[in-house]
Tab-separated table of C-alpha atoms and ligand atoms in Angstrom:
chain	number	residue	atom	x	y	z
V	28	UNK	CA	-31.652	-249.098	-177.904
V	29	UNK	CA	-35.148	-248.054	-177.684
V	30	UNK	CA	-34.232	-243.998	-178.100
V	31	UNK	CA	-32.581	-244.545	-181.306
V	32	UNK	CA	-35.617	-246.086	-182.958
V	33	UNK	CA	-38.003	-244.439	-181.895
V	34	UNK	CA	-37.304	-241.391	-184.773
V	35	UNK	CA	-39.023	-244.017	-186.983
V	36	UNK	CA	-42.377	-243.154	-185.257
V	37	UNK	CA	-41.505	-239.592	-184.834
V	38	UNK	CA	-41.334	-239.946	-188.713
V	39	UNK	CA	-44.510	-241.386	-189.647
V	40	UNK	CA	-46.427	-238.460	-187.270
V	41	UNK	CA	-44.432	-235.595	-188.557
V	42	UNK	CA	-45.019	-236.853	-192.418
V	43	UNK	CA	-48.885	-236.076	-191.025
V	44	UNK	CA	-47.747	-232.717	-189.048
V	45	UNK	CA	-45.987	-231.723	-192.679
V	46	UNK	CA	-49.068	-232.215	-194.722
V	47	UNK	CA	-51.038	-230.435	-191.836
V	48	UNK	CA	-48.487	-227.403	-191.803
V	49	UNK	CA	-48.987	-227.203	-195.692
V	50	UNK	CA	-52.471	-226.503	-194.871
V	51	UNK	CA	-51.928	-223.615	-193.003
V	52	UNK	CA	-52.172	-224.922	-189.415
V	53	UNK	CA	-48.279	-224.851	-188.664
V	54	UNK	CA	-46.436	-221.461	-187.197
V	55	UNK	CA	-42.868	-223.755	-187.106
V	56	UNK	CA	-40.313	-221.171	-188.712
V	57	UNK	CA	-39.621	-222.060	-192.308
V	58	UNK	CA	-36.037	-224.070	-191.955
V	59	UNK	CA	-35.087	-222.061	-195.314
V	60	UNK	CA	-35.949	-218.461	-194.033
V	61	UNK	CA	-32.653	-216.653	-193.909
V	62	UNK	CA	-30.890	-218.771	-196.819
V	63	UNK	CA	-30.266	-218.049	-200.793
V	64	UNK	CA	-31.620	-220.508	-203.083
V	65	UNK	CA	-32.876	-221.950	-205.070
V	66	UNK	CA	-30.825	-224.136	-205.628
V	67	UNK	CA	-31.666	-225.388	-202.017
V	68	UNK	CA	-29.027	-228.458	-200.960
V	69	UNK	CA	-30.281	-230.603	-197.878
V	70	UNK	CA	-27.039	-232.500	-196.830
V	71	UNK	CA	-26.771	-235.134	-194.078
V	72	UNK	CA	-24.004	-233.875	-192.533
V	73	UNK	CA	-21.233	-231.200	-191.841
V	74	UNK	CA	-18.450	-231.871	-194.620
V	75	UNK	CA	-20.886	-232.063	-197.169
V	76	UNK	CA	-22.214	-228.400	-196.003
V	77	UNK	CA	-19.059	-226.907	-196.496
V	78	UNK	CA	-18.253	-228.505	-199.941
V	79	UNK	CA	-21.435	-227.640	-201.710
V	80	UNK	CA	-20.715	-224.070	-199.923
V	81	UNK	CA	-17.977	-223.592	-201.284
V	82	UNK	CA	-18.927	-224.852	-204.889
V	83	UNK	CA	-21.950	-223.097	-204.716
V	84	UNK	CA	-20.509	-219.760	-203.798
V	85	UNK	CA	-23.319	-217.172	-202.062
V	86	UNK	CA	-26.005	-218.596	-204.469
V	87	UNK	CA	-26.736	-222.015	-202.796
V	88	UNK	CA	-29.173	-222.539	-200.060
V	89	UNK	CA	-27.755	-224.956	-197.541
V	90	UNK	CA	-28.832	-227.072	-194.465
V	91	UNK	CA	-27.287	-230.022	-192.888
V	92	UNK	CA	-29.552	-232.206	-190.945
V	93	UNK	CA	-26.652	-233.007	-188.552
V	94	UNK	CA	-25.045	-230.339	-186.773
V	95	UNK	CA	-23.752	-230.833	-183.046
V	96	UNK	CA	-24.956	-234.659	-183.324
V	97	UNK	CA	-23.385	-236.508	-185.871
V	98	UNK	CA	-24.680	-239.212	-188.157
V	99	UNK	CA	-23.668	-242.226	-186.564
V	100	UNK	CA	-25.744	-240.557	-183.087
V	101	UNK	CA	-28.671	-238.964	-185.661
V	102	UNK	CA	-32.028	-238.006	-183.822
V	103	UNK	CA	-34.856	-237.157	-185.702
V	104	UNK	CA	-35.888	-233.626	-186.091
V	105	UNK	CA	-39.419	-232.397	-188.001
V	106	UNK	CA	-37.871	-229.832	-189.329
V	107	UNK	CA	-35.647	-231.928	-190.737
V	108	UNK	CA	-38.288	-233.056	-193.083
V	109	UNK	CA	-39.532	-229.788	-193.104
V	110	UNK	CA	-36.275	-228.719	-194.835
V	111	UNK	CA	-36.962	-231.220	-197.629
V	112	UNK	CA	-39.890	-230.691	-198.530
V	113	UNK	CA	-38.682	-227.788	-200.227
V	114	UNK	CA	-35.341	-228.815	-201.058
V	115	UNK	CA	-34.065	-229.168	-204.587
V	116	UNK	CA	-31.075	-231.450	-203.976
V	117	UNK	CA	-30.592	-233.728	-201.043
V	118	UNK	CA	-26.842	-234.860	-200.781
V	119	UNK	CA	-25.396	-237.673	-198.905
V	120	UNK	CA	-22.348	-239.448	-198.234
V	121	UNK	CA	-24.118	-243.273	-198.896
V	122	UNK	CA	-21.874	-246.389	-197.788
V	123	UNK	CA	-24.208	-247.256	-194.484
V	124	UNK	CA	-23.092	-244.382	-192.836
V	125	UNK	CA	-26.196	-242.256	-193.002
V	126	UNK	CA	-28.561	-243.382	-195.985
V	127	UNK	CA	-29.587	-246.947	-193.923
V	128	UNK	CA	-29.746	-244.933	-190.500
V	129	UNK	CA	-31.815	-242.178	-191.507
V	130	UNK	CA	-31.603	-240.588	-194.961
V	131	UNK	CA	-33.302	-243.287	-196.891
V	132	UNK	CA	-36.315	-242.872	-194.678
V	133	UNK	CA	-36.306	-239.060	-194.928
V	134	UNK	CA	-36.137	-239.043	-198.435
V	135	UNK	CA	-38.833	-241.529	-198.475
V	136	UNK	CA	-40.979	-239.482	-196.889
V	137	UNK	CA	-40.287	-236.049	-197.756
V	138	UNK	CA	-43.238	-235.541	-199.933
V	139	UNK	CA	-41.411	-234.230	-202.235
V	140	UNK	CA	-41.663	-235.935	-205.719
V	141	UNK	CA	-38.858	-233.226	-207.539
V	142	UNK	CA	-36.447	-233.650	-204.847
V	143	UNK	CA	-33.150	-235.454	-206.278
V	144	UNK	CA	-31.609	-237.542	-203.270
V	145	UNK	CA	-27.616	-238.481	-204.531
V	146	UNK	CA	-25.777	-240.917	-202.335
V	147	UNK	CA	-22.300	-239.087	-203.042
V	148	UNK	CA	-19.397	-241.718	-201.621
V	149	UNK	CA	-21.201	-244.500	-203.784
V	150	UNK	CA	-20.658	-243.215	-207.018
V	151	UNK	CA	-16.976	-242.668	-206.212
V	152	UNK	CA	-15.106	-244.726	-208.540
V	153	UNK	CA	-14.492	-248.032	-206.374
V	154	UNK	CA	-10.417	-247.765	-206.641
V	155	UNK	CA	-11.543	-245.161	-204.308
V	156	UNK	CA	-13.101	-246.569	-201.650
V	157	UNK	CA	-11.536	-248.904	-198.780
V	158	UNK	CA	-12.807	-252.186	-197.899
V	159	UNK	CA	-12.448	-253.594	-194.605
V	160	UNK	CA	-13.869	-256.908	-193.029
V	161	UNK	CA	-15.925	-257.478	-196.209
V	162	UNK	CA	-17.825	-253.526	-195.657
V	163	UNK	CA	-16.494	-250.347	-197.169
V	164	UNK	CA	-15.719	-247.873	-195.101
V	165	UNK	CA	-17.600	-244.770	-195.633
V	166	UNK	CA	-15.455	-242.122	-194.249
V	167	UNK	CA	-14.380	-241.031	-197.244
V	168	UNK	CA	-14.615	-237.505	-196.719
V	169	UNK	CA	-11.504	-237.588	-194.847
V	170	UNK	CA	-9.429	-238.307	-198.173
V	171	UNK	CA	-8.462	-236.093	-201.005
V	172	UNK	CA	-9.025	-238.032	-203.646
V	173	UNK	CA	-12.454	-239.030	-202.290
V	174	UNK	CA	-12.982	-235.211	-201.270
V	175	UNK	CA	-12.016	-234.114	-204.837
V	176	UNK	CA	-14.299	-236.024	-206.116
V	177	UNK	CA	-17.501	-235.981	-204.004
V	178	UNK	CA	-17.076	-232.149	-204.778
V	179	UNK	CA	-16.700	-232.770	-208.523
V	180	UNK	CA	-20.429	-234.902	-207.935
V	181	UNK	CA	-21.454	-231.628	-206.168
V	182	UNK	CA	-20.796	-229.051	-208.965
V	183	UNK	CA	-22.543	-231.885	-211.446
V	184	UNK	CA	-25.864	-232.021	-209.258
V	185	UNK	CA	-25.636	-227.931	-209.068
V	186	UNK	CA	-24.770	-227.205	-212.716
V	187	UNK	CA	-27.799	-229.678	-213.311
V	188	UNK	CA	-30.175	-228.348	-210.699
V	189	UNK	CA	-29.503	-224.490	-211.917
V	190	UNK	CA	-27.518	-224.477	-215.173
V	191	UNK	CA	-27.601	-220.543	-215.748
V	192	UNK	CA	-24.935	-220.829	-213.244
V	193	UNK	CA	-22.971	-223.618	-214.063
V	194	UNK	CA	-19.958	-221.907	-215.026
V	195	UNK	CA	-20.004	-220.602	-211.446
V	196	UNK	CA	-19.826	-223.499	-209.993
V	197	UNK	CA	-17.671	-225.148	-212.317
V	198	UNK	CA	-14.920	-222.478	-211.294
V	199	UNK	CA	-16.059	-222.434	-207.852
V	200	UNK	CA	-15.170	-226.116	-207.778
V	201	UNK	CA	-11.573	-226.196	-209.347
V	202	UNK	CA	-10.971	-223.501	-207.237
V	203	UNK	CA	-11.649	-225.392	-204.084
V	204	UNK	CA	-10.306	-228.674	-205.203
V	205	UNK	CA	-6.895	-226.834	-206.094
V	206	UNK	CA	-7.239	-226.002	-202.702
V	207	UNK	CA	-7.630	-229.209	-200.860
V	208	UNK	CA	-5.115	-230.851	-203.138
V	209	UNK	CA	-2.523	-228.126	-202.310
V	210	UNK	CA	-3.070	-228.604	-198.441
V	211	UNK	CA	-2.930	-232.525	-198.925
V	212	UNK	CA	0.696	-231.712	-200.935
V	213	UNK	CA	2.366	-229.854	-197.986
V	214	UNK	CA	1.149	-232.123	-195.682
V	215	UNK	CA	2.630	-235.152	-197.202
V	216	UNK	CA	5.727	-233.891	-197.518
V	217	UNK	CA	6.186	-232.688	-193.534
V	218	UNK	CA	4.495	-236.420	-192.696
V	219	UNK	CA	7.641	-237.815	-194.819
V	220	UNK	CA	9.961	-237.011	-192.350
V	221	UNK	CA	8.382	-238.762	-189.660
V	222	UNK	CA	9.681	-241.968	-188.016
V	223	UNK	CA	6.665	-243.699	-186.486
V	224	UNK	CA	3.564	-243.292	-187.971
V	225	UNK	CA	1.506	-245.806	-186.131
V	226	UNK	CA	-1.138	-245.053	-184.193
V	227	UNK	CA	-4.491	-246.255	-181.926
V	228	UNK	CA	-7.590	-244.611	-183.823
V	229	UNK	CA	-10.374	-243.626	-181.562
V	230	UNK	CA	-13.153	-244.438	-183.841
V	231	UNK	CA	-12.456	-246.078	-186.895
V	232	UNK	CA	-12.359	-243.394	-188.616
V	233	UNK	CA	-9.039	-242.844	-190.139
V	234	UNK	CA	-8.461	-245.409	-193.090
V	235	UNK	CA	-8.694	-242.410	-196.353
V	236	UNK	CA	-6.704	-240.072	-193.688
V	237	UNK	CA	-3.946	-242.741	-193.237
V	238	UNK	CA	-3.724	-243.803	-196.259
V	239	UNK	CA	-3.132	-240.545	-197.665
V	240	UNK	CA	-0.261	-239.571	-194.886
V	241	UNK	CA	0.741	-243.402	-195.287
V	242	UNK	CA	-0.099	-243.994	-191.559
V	243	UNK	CA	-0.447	-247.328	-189.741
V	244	UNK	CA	-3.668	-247.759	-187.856
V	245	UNK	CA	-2.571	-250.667	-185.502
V	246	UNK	CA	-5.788	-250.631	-183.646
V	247	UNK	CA	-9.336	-248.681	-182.843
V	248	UNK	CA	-10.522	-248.256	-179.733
V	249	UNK	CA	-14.092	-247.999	-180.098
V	250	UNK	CA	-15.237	-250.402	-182.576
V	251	UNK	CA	-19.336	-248.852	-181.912
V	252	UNK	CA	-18.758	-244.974	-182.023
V	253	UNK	CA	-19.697	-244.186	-177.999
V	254	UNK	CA	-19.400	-247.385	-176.748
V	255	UNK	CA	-16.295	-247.465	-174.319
V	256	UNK	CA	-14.095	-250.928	-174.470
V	257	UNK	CA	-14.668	-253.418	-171.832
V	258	UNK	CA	-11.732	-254.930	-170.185
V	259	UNK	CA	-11.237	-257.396	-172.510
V	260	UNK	CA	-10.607	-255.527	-175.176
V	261	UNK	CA	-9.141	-252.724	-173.656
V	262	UNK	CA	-6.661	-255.929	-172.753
V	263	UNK	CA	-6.593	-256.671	-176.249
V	264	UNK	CA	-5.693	-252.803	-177.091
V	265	UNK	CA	-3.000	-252.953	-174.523
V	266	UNK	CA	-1.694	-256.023	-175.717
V	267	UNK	CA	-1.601	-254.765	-179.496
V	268	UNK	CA	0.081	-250.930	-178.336
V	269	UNK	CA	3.119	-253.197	-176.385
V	270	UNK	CA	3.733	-255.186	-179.621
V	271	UNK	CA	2.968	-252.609	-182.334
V	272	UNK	CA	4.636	-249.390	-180.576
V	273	UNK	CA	2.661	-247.292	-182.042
V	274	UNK	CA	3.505	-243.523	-181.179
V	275	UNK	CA	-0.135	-241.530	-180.745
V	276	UNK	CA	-3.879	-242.578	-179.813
V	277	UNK	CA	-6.252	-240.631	-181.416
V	278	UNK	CA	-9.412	-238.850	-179.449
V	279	UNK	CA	-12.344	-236.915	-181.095
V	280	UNK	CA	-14.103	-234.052	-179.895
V	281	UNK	CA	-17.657	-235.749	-180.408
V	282	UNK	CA	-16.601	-238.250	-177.645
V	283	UNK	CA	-15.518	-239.167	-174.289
V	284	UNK	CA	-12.142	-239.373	-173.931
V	285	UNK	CA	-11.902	-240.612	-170.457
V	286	UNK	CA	-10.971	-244.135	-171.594
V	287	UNK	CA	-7.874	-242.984	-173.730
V	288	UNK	CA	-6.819	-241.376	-170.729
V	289	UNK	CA	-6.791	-244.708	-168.633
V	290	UNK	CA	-5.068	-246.249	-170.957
V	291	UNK	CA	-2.315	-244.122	-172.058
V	292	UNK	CA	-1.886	-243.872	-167.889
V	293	UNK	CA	-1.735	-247.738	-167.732
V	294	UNK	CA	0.924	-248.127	-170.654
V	295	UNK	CA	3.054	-245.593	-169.472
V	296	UNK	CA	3.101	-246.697	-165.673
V	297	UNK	CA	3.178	-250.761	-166.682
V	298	UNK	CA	6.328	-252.158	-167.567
V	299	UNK	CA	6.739	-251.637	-170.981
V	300	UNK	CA	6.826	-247.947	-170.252
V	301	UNK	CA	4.868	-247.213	-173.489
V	302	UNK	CA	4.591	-243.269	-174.012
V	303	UNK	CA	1.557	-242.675	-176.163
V	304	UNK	CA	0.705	-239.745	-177.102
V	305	UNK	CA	-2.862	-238.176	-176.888
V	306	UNK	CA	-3.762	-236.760	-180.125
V	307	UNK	CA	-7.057	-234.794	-180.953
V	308	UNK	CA	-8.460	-236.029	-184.751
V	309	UNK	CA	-11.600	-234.210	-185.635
V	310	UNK	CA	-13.475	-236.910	-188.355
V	311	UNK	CA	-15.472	-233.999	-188.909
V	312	UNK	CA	-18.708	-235.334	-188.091
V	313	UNK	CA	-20.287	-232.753	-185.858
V	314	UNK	CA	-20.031	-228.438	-186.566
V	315	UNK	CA	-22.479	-226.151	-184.495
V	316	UNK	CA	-24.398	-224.282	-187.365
V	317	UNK	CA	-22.377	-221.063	-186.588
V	318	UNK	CA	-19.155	-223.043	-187.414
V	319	UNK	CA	-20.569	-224.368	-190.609
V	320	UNK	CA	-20.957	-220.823	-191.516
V	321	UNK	CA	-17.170	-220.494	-192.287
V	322	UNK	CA	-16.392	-221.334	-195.966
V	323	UNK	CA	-13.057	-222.563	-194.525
V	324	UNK	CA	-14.219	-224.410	-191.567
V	325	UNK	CA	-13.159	-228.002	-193.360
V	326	UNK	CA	-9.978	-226.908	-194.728
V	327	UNK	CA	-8.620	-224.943	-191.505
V	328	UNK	CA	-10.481	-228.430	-189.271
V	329	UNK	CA	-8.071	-230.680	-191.746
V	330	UNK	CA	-5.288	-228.565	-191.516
V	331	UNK	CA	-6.000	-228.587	-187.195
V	332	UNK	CA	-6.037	-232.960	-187.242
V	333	UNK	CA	-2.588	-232.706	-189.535
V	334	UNK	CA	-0.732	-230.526	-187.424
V	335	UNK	CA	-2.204	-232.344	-184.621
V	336	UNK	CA	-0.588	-235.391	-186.261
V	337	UNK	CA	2.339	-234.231	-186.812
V	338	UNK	CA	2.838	-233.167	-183.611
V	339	UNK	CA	2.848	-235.896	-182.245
V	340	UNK	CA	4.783	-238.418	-184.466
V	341	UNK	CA	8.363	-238.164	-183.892
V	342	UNK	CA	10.933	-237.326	-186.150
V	343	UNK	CA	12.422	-234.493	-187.730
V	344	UNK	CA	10.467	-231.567	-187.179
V	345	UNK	CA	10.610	-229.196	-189.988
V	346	UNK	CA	7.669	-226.997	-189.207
B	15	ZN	ZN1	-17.516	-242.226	-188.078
């Protein structure tokens, strides 16, 4: 995949086109023109936006490097490392989902020797975090415990970075997290009452989300994010749905859903008659830059996949 590598070169000239732009010869717009700050927060992608938004309150400068691509598809952008070359804070989730792809190289060369670069999902306490095939998964944004505490690392790294403030941000942060845990709380109890909570996952994305609704991922469809299933697997995944009966396959807004489509078509018009529904998950990796405006944009997104969920589980419906 010659495209995705080529960023690394990218890199290397736009380290030169930074230096050159700090000596005047750059008209780019400043990335930070428009935003509060300082602090100023570069995060690698949309979730952690919206949690160091809301901990920060107005007061906290904030740019995500991924917006409509997200990090398992990142693309290198100069003003990516324009943005962090006057950052104070540059927040990631860790675990191999962005820091080896691109984040470790940014921060590398961002020029910026003050710049404090936390890899948040790796200093979650590892009772936490879900192994799987010997590799931890890093989605771990998509589970309230996890989320709880990546924001408690947040209003830390703020409290440190400006401490006039940190009372702010230490209510701004309990107020939040008493939010998240109260959605998780109504959820679980309306997931309760469902019958069959298995399900095909699209990406494998889902572990901290099942595991907090007490799901049962029988199978993922695309085991590379974007790369469909041959017909092997896709034999495989037909073979697994007839034994498992699971009740919903997951699809995500980021990607094609074309192949869920054959598939549910082939189970339900094969023998077995298998009715699966088609369920739409958001793992929350992509948000335009208008979305990630909304303070509420990952609560009201989380609250979307749920009732998603829940719709199409059966069982008592008590909505
Ligand atoms: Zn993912």
């Amino acid at each position: 995949m010659p495209a995705r590598r080529s960023w690394w070169a990218a890199l290397a000239a736009a380290g030169l086109a930074t230096v050159l732009g700090l000596a005047g010869c750059s008209t780019a717009e400043d990335p930070w023109k428009g935003q509060t700050g300082p602090p100023r927060v570069v995060v690698s992608f949309p979730p952690l936006a919206n949690f160091v938004k809301n901990v920060g309150g107005g007061r906290v400068g904030v740019i995500s490097i991924c917006t409509d691509k997200g990090p398992h598809e990142y693309e290198y952008n100069v003003q990516d490392a324009r943005a962090l070359r006057s950052a104070d804070l540059f927040l990631v989730n860790g675990l191999e989902l962005d820091d080896k792809r691109f984040t470790n190289q940014l921060h590398e060369n961002s020029g910026n020797a003050k710049l404090v670069y936390l890899k948040l999902g790796e200093k979650l306490d590892p009772k936490l975090l879900i192994k799987e095939g010997g590799e931890l998964d890093p989605h771990v944004w998509l589970g309230v415990d996890q989320s709880c505490a990546m924001v408690e690392q947040i209003r830390d790294a703020l409290a440190k970075a400006d401490s006039a403030h940190a009372e702010e941000y230490k209510k701004n942060a309990a107020a939040f997290i008493d939010r998240l845990k109260d959605l998780h709380r109504s959820y679980a109890q309306k997931f309760d009452a469902r019958t069959n909570r298995k399900v095909i996952s699209f990406h494998d994305s889902m572990r901290y989300l099942a595991k907090d609704y007490d799901l049962d991922v029988v199978a993922v469809m695309e085991l590379d994010p974007g790369e469909d299933p041959g017909p092997g697997r896709l034999r495989e995944l037909r073979n697994t749905a007839k034994e498992k009966r699971p009740a919903a396959v997951t699809v995500e807004p980021q990607y094609n859903e074309k192949v869920v489509d054959s598939f549910v078509k082939d189970l339900a018009e094969g023998k077995d008659k298998l009715e699966l529904k088609k369920v739409m998950v958001d793992p929350l990796e992509t948000a335009s830059a208008e979305e990630l405006k909304d303070p509420d944009w990952y609560l009201n997104k989380m609250q979307a996949n749920l009732d998603a969920l829940l719709e199409a589980l059966p069982g008592k419906s008590d909505k």
